[in-house]
């Protein structure tokens, strides 16, 4: 096929129904049949004439129906888009259905298997239509099906639909994936329609936010059938920027549909269901929260092993006792199995867990809450169960979907402690920064039942709590051809979690836990000497393989961070794992020799781009400087650098004045100082984001310290020959 001068439309998918099946014909007729009210739609408002593209019509549909023991879920979308510039033509010439129709928020989802149907046609400016015959025109390229479309041009309209039919056997109660999305998207929309069709046993939670239109019921002739729609027009395009939560700022809607066959299954459903199928639920009260969780979070579990461990211990107070219990449970129910998990994943042994007898695993938040509160109940320590919602999803007053709930335990010691389901590095008092400083519901028991609910507020961490600290020592070799760098890196609070998962391997922390809790390693559980030696050898080999991959990865990271080329003599050492306190530092040291792009010869002198040692900074584009949206961050944080530069003999340093900067305001700060002590240049910098939220009125204050930090990376010193 000669495709010179053609534009390629990529229809990338794994399974596609090429033949015109009954369902495919029905899908085509549904969107493009005689009742299509938008088949002549071509005009766009003058105000959007300079846009890259305009969506003339967007239509989303969700159908939920039951047939005996089966449920059929149909989701579909149609878009009719007018292409107004070359960028839009290029955008749709690389049109991948698999990515375009897959959404993490549950919208219309392309799946690897299932009844997926796609239709595409091009409408030319003279009104002629070209419908793509996918079966005839498709070619296989790199395992994907691609279709060439001749002469796609500016002014053309691309009209396409995606239709998914998903029949499956239904359990007695289950929820469909929730949808949470904005009304607009990357191009402005002239007309939009969202349509629902359901019947008995399907329950709908739906609400609109930030001035989005309301969801309304429309009449139907069938008694048990229910239809709803949301209609909007003249929707401006969404423009996303950094530190932005679209669901809080832009018109949006959220919904979830839940299926429950009868009253008893409605009661068992893990969802905030409406009272009846014909009622749309738009909000959830605190009493409904209590009603859903009162029995689900009732204390329960065998804590004999915890009590056995405590027989050997004495504690000053309940705070110390609860803290120790949390870390012991983290080990007893998780980290003592880590070696076995790696052994199984590496296929060294089929079922290594048999060596633990009958191990207990705490695998979800519900299990953790019940188990940990059973311990608190036994120790007569008061507690509350926290029901929270992440900040990017709105306030607790907007609670609608149970899957959006975050649950943790507040222990009412003299200074409250917080405990959430642990992972291998989770600390007491550590919970998602996205629920910090939010209003929450607090559930508590009076005797044996959780029967009290009230409002509360979670604490928030400061920029001092969440710190990245680096102590960098830089030396030049004798002929100035390379450098030696030693860097001690410390992270605490919310700043250490990602670093721990990136930098720690299982052998770095399981031995620490075994020693602390006097438990046996996996190898020590094996009795037969021959098996013990064999599995130890294989486990050691696995650890060595992981370490080698880590080293390669860390070397590449150092090259990028410190602007160096080839690295030699790289060493890496864990100083402290930081796993027994949110306020403790995770610390590691790395050293290496390298050729550096930071050094430039200037006659008898040398220029050192010393400012780049604080890492890449935010360089705001001009369009970012005018901002009306509020500023949202995950958490407050600070970055503190201490740089020691050993000045070569026979040289002096010129240019210190540019290294001394200070911008400090309500939103944040960038402060740097530079001085010479003996034969060393000492530079200290501190960059601070003081809050997890700033109103748009503070944007200029943020610009001030962001620009100063970015400018610092451009600063240089001159090594001047004496």
Coordinates of C-alpha atoms in Angstrom, one line a residue, residues 396-714:
X396 CA -15.5 14.8 53.8
X397 CA -18.8 16.7 53.3
X398 CA -18.6 15.6 49.6
X399 CA -18.1 11.9 50.4
X400 CA -20.0 9.9 47.9
X401 CA -18.0 6.7 47.0
X402 CA -16.8 4.3 49.6
X403 CA -13.7 3.4 47.6
X404 CA -12.5 7.0 48.3
X405 CA -12.4 6.4 52.0
X406 CA -9.1 6.3 53.9
X407 CA -9.2 4.6 57.3
X408 CA -6.7 4.7 60.1
X409 CA -6.6 4.5 63.9
X410 CA -6.2 7.4 66.2
X411 CA -4.9 6.2 69.6
X412 CA -5.8 8.5 72.4
X413 CA -2.6 8.5 74.3
X414 CA -1.3 11.7 76.1
X415 CA -0.2 12.9 72.6
X416 CA -2.3 11.1 70.0
X417 CA -0.7 8.4 67.9
X418 CA -1.9 7.4 64.4
X419 CA -1.6 3.9 62.9
X420 CA -2.4 2.7 59.4
X421 CA -1.9 -0.6 57.6
X422 CA 1.8 -1.1 57.5
X423 CA 4.2 -1.7 54.6
X424 CA 7.8 -2.8 55.1
X425 CA 8.9 0.8 56.0
X426 CA 5.8 2.4 57.4
X427 CA 6.2 4.3 60.7
X428 CA 3.8 5.0 63.5
X429 CA 2.2 8.4 63.0
X430 CA 2.7 8.0 59.2
X431 CA -0.4 8.4 57.1
X432 CA -0.9 9.7 53.6
X433 CA 0.0 13.4 53.4
X434 CA -3.0 13.8 51.1
X435 CA -5.3 13.5 54.2
X436 CA -3.3 15.8 56.4
X437 CA -5.2 18.9 57.7
X438 CA -8.5 17.5 56.5
X439 CA -11.8 17.3 58.3
X440 CA -12.6 13.6 59.2
X441 CA -15.2 11.4 60.9
X442 CA -14.1 9.8 64.2
X443 CA -15.8 6.5 65.1
X444 CA -15.4 5.1 68.7
X445 CA -16.9 2.4 70.9
X446 CA -18.7 2.8 74.2
X447 CA -18.4 -0.8 75.1
X448 CA -18.3 -3.7 72.6
X449 CA -19.8 -1.8 69.7
X450 CA -18.7 1.2 67.6
X451 CA -21.6 3.5 68.2
X452 CA -20.3 7.0 68.4
X453 CA -19.4 9.3 65.5
X454 CA -18.2 12.9 65.5
X455 CA -16.2 15.2 63.4
X456 CA -12.5 15.8 63.9
X457 CA -9.4 17.1 62.0
X458 CA -6.1 15.5 61.2
X459 CA -2.8 17.2 62.0
X460 CA -0.5 18.5 59.3
X461 CA 3.2 18.2 59.0
X462 CA 5.5 21.2 58.5
X463 CA 8.3 21.8 56.0
X464 CA 10.7 21.1 58.9
X465 CA 9.2 17.6 59.4
X466 CA 9.7 16.6 55.8
X467 CA 13.3 17.3 55.0
X468 CA 15.8 16.3 52.3
X469 CA 19.3 17.1 53.5
X470 CA 22.5 16.7 51.6
X471 CA 26.1 17.2 52.7
X472 CA 28.3 17.3 49.6
X473 CA 32.1 17.4 49.6
X474 CA 33.7 18.3 46.3
X475 CA 37.4 18.1 45.4
X476 CA 39.2 18.5 42.1
X477 CA 42.0 16.3 41.1
X478 CA 45.5 17.7 40.6
X479 CA 45.2 18.3 36.8
X480 CA 41.6 19.6 37.1
X481 CA 40.4 16.8 34.7
X482 CA 38.0 15.3 37.1
X483 CA 36.3 15.5 40.5
X484 CA 35.8 13.5 43.7
X485 CA 32.3 13.8 45.3
X486 CA 31.2 12.4 48.6
X487 CA 27.5 12.9 49.4
X488 CA 25.7 12.1 52.7
X489 CA 22.0 12.0 51.9
X490 CA 19.4 12.2 54.6
X491 CA 15.6 12.1 54.3
X492 CA 12.9 12.3 57.0
X493 CA 9.1 12.6 57.3
X494 CA 7.2 12.2 54.0
X495 CA 10.4 12.9 52.1
X496 CA 12.0 9.5 52.9
X497 CA 9.3 7.0 51.8
X498 CA 10.1 7.0 48.1
X499 CA 13.8 7.0 48.8
X500 CA 13.6 4.0 51.1
X501 CA 11.7 1.9 48.5
X502 CA 14.2 3.0 45.8
X503 CA 17.4 2.5 47.8
X504 CA 16.8 -0.3 50.4
X505 CA 16.8 -3.9 49.3
X506 CA 15.4 -6.7 51.5
X507 CA 18.7 -7.6 52.9
X508 CA 19.2 -4.1 54.2
X509 CA 16.3 -4.2 56.6
X510 CA 15.2 -7.8 57.4
X511 CA 18.4 -8.5 59.4
X512 CA 17.7 -5.4 61.4
X513 CA 14.3 -6.6 62.3
X514 CA 15.5 -10.2 63.1
X515 CA 18.0 -8.8 65.5
X516 CA 15.6 -6.4 67.2
X517 CA 12.9 -9.0 67.7
X518 CA 15.1 -12.0 68.2
X519 CA 13.3 -14.0 65.4
X520 CA 14.8 -16.4 63.0
X521 CA 15.7 -15.6 59.4
X522 CA 14.2 -17.8 56.7
X523 CA 17.5 -19.8 56.3
X524 CA 17.6 -20.4 60.0
X525 CA 14.1 -22.1 59.8
X526 CA 15.5 -24.8 57.5
X527 CA 16.7 -27.8 59.5
X528 CA 18.4 -30.0 56.9
X529 CA 22.0 -28.8 56.5
X530 CA 22.0 -29.7 52.8
X531 CA 18.9 -27.7 52.1
X532 CA 20.1 -24.8 54.3
X533 CA 23.3 -24.5 52.4
X534 CA 21.6 -24.8 49.0
X535 CA 18.9 -22.1 49.7
X536 CA 21.4 -19.8 51.4
X537 CA 23.6 -19.9 48.3
X538 CA 20.6 -19.1 46.0
X539 CA 19.3 -16.4 48.3
X540 CA 22.7 -14.8 48.5
X541 CA 23.0 -14.9 44.7
X542 CA 19.6 -13.3 44.4
X543 CA 20.7 -10.5 46.8
X544 CA 23.9 -10.0 44.9
X545 CA 22.1 -9.7 41.6
X546 CA 19.7 -7.1 43.0
X547 CA 22.7 -5.1 44.4
X548 CA 24.4 -5.1 41.0
X549 CA 21.4 -3.8 39.3
X550 CA 21.0 -1.2 42.1
X551 CA 24.6 0.0 41.7
X552 CA 24.1 0.5 37.9
X553 CA 20.9 2.4 38.5
X554 CA 22.5 4.6 41.3
X555 CA 25.5 5.4 39.1
X556 CA 23.3 6.6 36.3
X557 CA 21.3 8.7 38.8
X558 CA 24.5 10.3 40.1
X559 CA 25.6 11.1 36.5
X560 CA 22.4 13.0 36.0
X561 CA 22.3 14.7 39.4
X562 CA 25.9 15.9 39.4
X563 CA 26.4 16.6 35.7
X564 CA 29.2 14.1 35.3
X565 CA 30.2 11.8 32.5
X566 CA 32.0 8.5 33.3
X567 CA 31.9 7.4 36.9
X568 CA 34.7 5.5 38.6
X569 CA 35.1 3.9 42.0
X570 CA 31.5 4.3 42.9
X571 CA 30.6 3.2 46.4
X572 CA 27.2 3.2 48.2
X573 CA 26.4 2.6 51.9
X574 CA 23.3 2.6 54.0
X575 CA 24.0 4.5 57.2
X576 CA 20.5 4.3 58.8
X577 CA 17.3 2.8 57.5
X578 CA 15.1 5.3 59.2
X579 CA 12.4 2.7 59.8
X580 CA 11.6 3.2 63.5
X581 CA 10.3 6.8 63.6
X582 CA 8.8 9.2 61.1
X583 CA 11.1 11.8 62.5
X584 CA 14.3 9.7 62.0
X585 CA 16.5 10.1 59.0
X586 CA 17.0 7.5 56.3
X587 CA 20.6 8.1 55.5
X588 CA 23.0 6.8 52.8
X589 CA 26.4 7.9 51.6
X590 CA 27.7 7.7 48.0
X591 CA 31.2 8.5 46.7
X592 CA 32.8 8.5 43.3
X593 CA 35.3 9.9 41.0
X594 CA 34.3 11.3 37.6
X595 CA 34.9 13.7 34.7
X596 CA 32.5 16.6 35.2
X597 CA 30.8 19.1 32.9
X598 CA 30.8 21.6 35.8
X599 CA 34.5 22.5 35.2
X600 CA 35.5 24.8 32.3
X601 CA 39.0 26.2 31.7
X602 CA 39.3 29.9 31.1
X603 CA 43.0 30.7 30.3
X604 CA 45.0 30.1 33.5
X605 CA 41.8 30.0 35.5
X606 CA 38.8 27.7 35.9
X607 CA 35.1 28.3 36.0
X608 CA 33.1 26.0 38.3
X609 CA 29.3 25.8 37.9
X610 CA 28.9 25.3 41.6
X611 CA 25.2 26.3 41.7
X612 CA 24.2 23.2 39.8
X613 CA 25.1 21.0 42.8
X614 CA 21.7 21.7 44.4
X615 CA 20.0 19.8 41.6
X616 CA 17.5 20.8 38.9
X617 CA 15.1 23.6 39.9
X618 CA 11.8 24.7 38.6
X619 CA 12.1 27.0 35.6
X620 CA 8.7 28.6 35.2
X621 CA 7.5 29.2 31.7
X622 CA 5.9 32.6 30.9
X623 CA 2.4 31.1 30.6
X624 CA 2.7 29.7 34.1
X625 CA 3.4 33.1 35.7
X626 CA -0.2 34.3 35.4
X627 CA -2.2 32.0 37.5
X628 CA -5.8 32.1 38.9
X629 CA -6.0 28.5 40.2
X630 CA -5.1 27.8 43.8
X631 CA -1.8 25.8 44.5
X632 CA -2.0 22.3 45.9
X633 CA 1.0 20.2 47.0
X634 CA 1.3 16.8 48.5
X635 CA 2.9 18.2 51.7
X636 CA 5.1 21.0 53.0
X637 CA 8.8 20.2 52.6
X638 CA 12.3 21.6 52.7
X639 CA 15.6 20.9 50.9
X640 CA 18.8 21.8 52.7
X641 CA 22.2 21.5 51.1
X642 CA 25.6 21.9 52.8
X643 CA 28.3 22.0 50.1
X644 CA 32.0 21.9 51.0
X645 CA 34.4 22.7 48.1
X646 CA 38.1 22.1 48.7
X647 CA 39.9 25.0 47.1
X648 CA 43.0 23.8 45.1
X649 CA 46.3 25.2 46.3
X650 CA 47.5 28.2 44.4
X651 CA 44.0 29.5 43.6
X652 CA 41.5 31.9 45.1
X653 CA 37.7 32.0 44.7
X654 CA 36.0 34.9 43.0
X655 CA 32.2 35.4 42.8
X656 CA 31.0 34.7 46.3
X657 CA 28.6 37.6 46.2
X658 CA 26.2 35.9 43.7
X659 CA 26.0 32.9 46.0
X660 CA 24.4 34.8 48.8
X661 CA 20.6 35.1 48.3
X662 CA 17.6 35.5 50.5
X663 CA 13.9 35.3 49.7
X664 CA 11.7 34.4 52.7
X665 CA 8.0 35.0 52.8
X666 CA 4.7 33.4 54.0
X667 CA 4.6 30.8 51.2
X668 CA 8.2 29.6 51.2
X669 CA 11.9 30.6 51.0
X670 CA 15.2 30.2 49.3
X671 CA 18.2 31.2 51.3
X672 CA 21.8 30.7 50.5
X673 CA 25.1 31.7 52.1
X674 CA 28.7 31.3 51.0
X675 CA 31.9 31.9 52.9
X676 CA 35.5 30.7 52.9
X677 CA 37.0 29.1 56.0
X678 CA 40.7 28.2 55.6
X679 CA 41.1 26.3 52.4
X680 CA 37.4 25.5 51.9
X681 CA 34.4 27.2 50.4
X682 CA 31.3 26.4 52.4
X683 CA 27.9 26.9 50.8
X684 CA 24.6 26.4 52.5
X685 CA 21.2 26.6 50.8
X686 CA 17.7 26.0 52.1
X687 CA 14.6 25.8 49.9
X688 CA 11.3 25.7 51.7
X689 CA 7.7 25.0 50.7
X690 CA 5.9 26.1 53.9
X691 CA 2.4 24.7 53.3
X692 CA 0.6 22.0 51.3
X693 CA -1.8 24.6 50.0
X694 CA -1.5 28.2 48.9
X695 CA -4.3 30.4 47.7
X696 CA -3.8 31.9 44.2
X697 CA -3.2 35.2 45.8
X698 CA 0.2 33.9 47.1
X699 CA 1.4 32.7 43.7
X700 CA 3.7 35.8 43.3
X701 CA 5.3 34.9 46.6
X702 CA 6.0 31.4 45.4
X703 CA 7.4 32.8 42.1
X704 CA 9.8 34.9 44.1
X705 CA 11.6 32.0 45.8
X706 CA 11.2 29.6 42.9
X707 CA 13.0 32.1 40.6
X708 CA 15.7 32.7 43.2
X709 CA 16.4 29.0 43.5
X710 CA 16.4 28.5 39.7
X711 CA 18.8 31.5 39.3
X712 CA 21.2 29.9 41.9
X713 CA 21.7 26.9 39.6
X714 CA 23.1 29.3 37.0

